[in-house]
Coordinates of N, CA, C and O in Angstrom, one line a residue:
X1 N -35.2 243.1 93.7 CA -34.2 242.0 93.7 C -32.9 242.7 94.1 O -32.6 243.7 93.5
X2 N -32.3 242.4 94.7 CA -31.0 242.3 95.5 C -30.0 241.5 94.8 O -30.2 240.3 94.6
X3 N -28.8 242.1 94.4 CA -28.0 241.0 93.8 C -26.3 241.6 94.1 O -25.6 242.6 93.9
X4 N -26.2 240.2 94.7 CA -24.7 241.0 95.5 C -23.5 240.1 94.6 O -23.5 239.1 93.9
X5 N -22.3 241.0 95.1 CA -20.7 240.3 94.3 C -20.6 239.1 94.8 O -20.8 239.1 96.0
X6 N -20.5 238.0 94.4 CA -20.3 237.0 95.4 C -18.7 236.2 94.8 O -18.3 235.1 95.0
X7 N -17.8 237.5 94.0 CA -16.6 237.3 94.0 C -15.7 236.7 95.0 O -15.9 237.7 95.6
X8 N -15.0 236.2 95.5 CA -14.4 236.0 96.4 C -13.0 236.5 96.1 O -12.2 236.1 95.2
X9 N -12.7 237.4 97.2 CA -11.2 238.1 97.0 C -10.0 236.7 97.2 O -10.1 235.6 97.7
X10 N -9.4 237.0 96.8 CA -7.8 236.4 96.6 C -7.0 236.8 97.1 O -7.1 237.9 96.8
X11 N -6.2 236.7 97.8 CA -4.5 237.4 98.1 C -3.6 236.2 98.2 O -3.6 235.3 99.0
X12 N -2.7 236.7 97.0 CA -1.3 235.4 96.9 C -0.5 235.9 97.6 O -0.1 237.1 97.4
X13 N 0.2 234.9 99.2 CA 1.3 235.7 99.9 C 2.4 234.7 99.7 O 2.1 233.7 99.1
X14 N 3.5 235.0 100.2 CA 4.2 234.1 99.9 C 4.5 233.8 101.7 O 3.7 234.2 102.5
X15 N 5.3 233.3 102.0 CA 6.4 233.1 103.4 C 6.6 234.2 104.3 O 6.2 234.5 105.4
X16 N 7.3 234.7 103.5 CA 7.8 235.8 103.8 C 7.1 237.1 104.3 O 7.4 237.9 105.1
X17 N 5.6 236.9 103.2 CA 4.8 238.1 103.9 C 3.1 237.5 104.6 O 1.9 237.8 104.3
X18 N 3.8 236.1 105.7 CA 2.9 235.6 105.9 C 2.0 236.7 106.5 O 2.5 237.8 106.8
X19 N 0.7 236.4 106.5 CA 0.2 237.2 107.9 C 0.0 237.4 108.8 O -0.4 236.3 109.3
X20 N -0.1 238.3 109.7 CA -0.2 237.8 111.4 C -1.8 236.8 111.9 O -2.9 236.7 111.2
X21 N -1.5 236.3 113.1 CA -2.9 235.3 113.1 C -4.4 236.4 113.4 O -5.6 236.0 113.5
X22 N -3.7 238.0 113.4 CA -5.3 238.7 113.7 C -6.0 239.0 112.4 O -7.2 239.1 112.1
X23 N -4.4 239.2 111.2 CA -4.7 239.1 109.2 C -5.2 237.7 109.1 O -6.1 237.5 108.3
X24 N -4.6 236.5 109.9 CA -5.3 235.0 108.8 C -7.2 235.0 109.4 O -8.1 234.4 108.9
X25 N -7.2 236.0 110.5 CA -8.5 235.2 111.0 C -9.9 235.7 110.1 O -11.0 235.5 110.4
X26 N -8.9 236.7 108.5 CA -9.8 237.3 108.0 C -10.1 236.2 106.6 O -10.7 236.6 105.6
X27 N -9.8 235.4 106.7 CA -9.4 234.3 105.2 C -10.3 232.9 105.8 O -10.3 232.2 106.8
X28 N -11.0 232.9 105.0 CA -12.5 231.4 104.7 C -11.6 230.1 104.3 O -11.9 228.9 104.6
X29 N -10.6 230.4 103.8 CA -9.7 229.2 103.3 C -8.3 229.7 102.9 O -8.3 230.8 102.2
X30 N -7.2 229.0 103.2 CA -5.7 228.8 102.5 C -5.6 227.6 101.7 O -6.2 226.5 101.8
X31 N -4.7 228.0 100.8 CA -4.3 227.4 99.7 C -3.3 227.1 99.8 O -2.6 228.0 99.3
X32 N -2.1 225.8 100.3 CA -0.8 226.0 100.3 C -0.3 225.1 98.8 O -0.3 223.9 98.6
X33 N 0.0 225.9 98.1 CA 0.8 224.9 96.5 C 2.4 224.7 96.6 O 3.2 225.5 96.7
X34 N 2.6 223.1 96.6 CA 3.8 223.2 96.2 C 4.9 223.6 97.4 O 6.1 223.9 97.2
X35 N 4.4 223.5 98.6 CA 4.8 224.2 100.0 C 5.9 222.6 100.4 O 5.1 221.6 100.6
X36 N 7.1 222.3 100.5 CA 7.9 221.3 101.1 C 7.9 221.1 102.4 O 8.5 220.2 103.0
X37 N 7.0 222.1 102.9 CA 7.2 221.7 105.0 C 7.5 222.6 105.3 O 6.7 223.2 106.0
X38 N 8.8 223.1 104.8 CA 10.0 223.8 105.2 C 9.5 225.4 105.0 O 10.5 226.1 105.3
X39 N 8.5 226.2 104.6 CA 8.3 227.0 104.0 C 8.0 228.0 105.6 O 8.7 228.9 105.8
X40 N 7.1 227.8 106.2 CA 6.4 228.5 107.5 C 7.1 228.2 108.4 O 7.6 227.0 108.4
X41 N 7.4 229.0 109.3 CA 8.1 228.5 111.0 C 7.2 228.3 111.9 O 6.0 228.6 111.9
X42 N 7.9 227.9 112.7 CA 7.0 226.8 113.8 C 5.9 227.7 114.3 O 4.9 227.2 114.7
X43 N 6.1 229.2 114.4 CA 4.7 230.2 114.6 C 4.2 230.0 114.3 O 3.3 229.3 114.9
X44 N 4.1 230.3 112.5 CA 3.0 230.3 111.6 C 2.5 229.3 111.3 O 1.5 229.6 110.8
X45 N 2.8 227.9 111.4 CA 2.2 226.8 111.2 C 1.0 226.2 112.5 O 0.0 225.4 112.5
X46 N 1.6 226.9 113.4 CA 1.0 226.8 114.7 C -0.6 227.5 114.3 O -1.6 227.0 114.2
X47 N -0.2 229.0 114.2 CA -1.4 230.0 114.2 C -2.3 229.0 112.6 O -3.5 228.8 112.6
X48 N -1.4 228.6 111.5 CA -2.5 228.2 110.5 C -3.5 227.0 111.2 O -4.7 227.1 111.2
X49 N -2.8 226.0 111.8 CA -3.0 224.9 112.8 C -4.1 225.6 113.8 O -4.6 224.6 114.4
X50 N -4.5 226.3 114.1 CA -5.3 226.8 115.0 C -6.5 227.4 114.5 O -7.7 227.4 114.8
X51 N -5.8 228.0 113.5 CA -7.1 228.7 112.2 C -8.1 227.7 111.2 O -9.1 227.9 110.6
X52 N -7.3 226.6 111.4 CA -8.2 225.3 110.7 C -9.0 224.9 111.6 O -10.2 225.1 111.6
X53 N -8.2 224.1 112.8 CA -9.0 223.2 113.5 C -10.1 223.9 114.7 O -11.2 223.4 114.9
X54 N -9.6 225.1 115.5 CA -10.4 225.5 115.9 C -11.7 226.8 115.1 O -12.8 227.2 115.6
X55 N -11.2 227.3 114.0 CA -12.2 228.5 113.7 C -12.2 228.1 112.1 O -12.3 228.8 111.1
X56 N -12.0 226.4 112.1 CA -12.9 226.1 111.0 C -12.6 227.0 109.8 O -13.5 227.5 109.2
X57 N -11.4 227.2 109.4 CA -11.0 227.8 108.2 C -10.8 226.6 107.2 O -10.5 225.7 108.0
X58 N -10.8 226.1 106.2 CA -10.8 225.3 105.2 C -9.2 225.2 104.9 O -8.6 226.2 105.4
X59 N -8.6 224.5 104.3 CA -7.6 224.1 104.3 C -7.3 223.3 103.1 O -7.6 222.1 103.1
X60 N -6.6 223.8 101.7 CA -6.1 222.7 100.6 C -4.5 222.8 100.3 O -3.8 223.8 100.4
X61 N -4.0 221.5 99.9 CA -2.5 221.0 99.9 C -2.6 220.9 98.5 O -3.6 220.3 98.1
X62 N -1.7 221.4 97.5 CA -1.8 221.3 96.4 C -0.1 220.9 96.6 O 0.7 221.4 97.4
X63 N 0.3 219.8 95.7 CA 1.1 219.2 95.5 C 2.3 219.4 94.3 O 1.9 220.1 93.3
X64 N 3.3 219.1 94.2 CA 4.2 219.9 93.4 C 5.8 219.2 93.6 O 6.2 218.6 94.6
X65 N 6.4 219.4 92.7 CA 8.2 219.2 92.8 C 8.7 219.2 94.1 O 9.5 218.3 94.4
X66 N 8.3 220.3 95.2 CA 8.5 220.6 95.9 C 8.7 219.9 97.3 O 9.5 220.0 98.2
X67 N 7.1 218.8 97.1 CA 6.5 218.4 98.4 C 7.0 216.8 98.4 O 6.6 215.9 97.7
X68 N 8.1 217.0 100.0 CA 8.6 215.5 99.9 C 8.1 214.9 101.2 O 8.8 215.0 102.2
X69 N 6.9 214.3 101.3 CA 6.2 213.6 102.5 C 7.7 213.6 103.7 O 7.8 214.3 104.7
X70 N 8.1 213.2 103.4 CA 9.3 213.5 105.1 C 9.5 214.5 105.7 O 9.5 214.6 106.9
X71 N 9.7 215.6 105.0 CA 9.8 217.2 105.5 C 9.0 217.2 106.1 O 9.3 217.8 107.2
X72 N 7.8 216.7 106.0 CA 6.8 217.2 106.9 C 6.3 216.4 108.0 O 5.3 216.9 108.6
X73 N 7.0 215.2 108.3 CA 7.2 214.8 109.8 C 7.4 215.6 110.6 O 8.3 216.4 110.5
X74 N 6.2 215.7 112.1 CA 6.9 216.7 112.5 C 6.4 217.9 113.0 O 6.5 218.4 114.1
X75 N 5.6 218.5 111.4 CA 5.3 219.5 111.2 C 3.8 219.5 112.3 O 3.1 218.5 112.7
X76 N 3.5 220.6 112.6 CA 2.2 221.0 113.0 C 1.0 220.8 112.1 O -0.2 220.4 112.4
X77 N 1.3 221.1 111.1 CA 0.4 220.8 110.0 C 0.1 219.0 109.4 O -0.9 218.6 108.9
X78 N 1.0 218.5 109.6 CA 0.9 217.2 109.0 C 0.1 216.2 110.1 O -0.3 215.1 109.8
X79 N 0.1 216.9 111.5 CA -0.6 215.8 112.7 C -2.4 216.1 112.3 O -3.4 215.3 112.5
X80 N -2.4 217.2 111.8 CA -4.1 217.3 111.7 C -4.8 216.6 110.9 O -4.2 216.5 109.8
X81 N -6.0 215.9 110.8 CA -7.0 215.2 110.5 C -6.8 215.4 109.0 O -6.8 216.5 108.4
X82 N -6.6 213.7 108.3 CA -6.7 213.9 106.9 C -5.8 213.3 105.9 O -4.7 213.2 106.3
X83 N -6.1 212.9 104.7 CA -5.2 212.4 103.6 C -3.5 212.6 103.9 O -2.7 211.8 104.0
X84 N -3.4 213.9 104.1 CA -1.6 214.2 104.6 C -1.7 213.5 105.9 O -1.6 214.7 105.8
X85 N -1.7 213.1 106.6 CA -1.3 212.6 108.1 C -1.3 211.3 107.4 O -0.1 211.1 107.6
X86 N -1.6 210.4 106.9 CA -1.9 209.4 106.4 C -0.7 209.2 105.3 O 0.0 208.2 105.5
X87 N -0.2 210.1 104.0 CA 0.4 209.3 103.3 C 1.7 209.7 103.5 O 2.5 209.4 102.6
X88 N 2.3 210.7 104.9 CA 3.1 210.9 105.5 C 3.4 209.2 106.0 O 4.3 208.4 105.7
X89 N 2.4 209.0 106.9 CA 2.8 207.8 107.4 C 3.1 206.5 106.7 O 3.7 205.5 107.1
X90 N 2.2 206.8 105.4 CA 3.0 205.5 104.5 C 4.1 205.7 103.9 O 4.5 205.1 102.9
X91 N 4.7 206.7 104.5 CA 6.6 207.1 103.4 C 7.1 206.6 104.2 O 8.3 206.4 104.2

């Protein structure tokens, strides 16, 4: 019998030490908590945008003080398929 870690590593980054898109294409899923729009520049939202829809990375919005549906008009991330493109559009 064979029995492997099936831990899944973690790394909390912030903004600042986003990672480049050849570091994100190593990550099954991101987690953005609490993110107002305003957090990633128009690169990195692009490269996350790219890392979802084409290579099928998983993608969760965790919500917070932070997050004011208008900021994110706009955004790269708010045009993609899903509950946020939607309750953007009802603000």
């Amino acid at each position: 019998m064979v029995v492997a870690d099936l831990s899944p590593a973690v790394d909390v980054v912030t903004p600042d030490s986003w990672p480049s898109e050849k570091e994100l294409s190593q990550y099954a899923a991101v987690v953005l908590s609490d993110f107002s729009g305003r957090e990633l520049d128009e690169t990195q939202r692009e490269q996350l945008r790219r890392h979802v829809e084409e290579r099928g990375c998983g993608l969760l919005f965790v919500g917070g003080g932070n997050v004011i549906p208008s900021r994110w008009k706009g955004n790269a991330l708010a045009a993609m398929p899903g509950r946020l493109a939607e309750a953007i559009a009802e603000y």
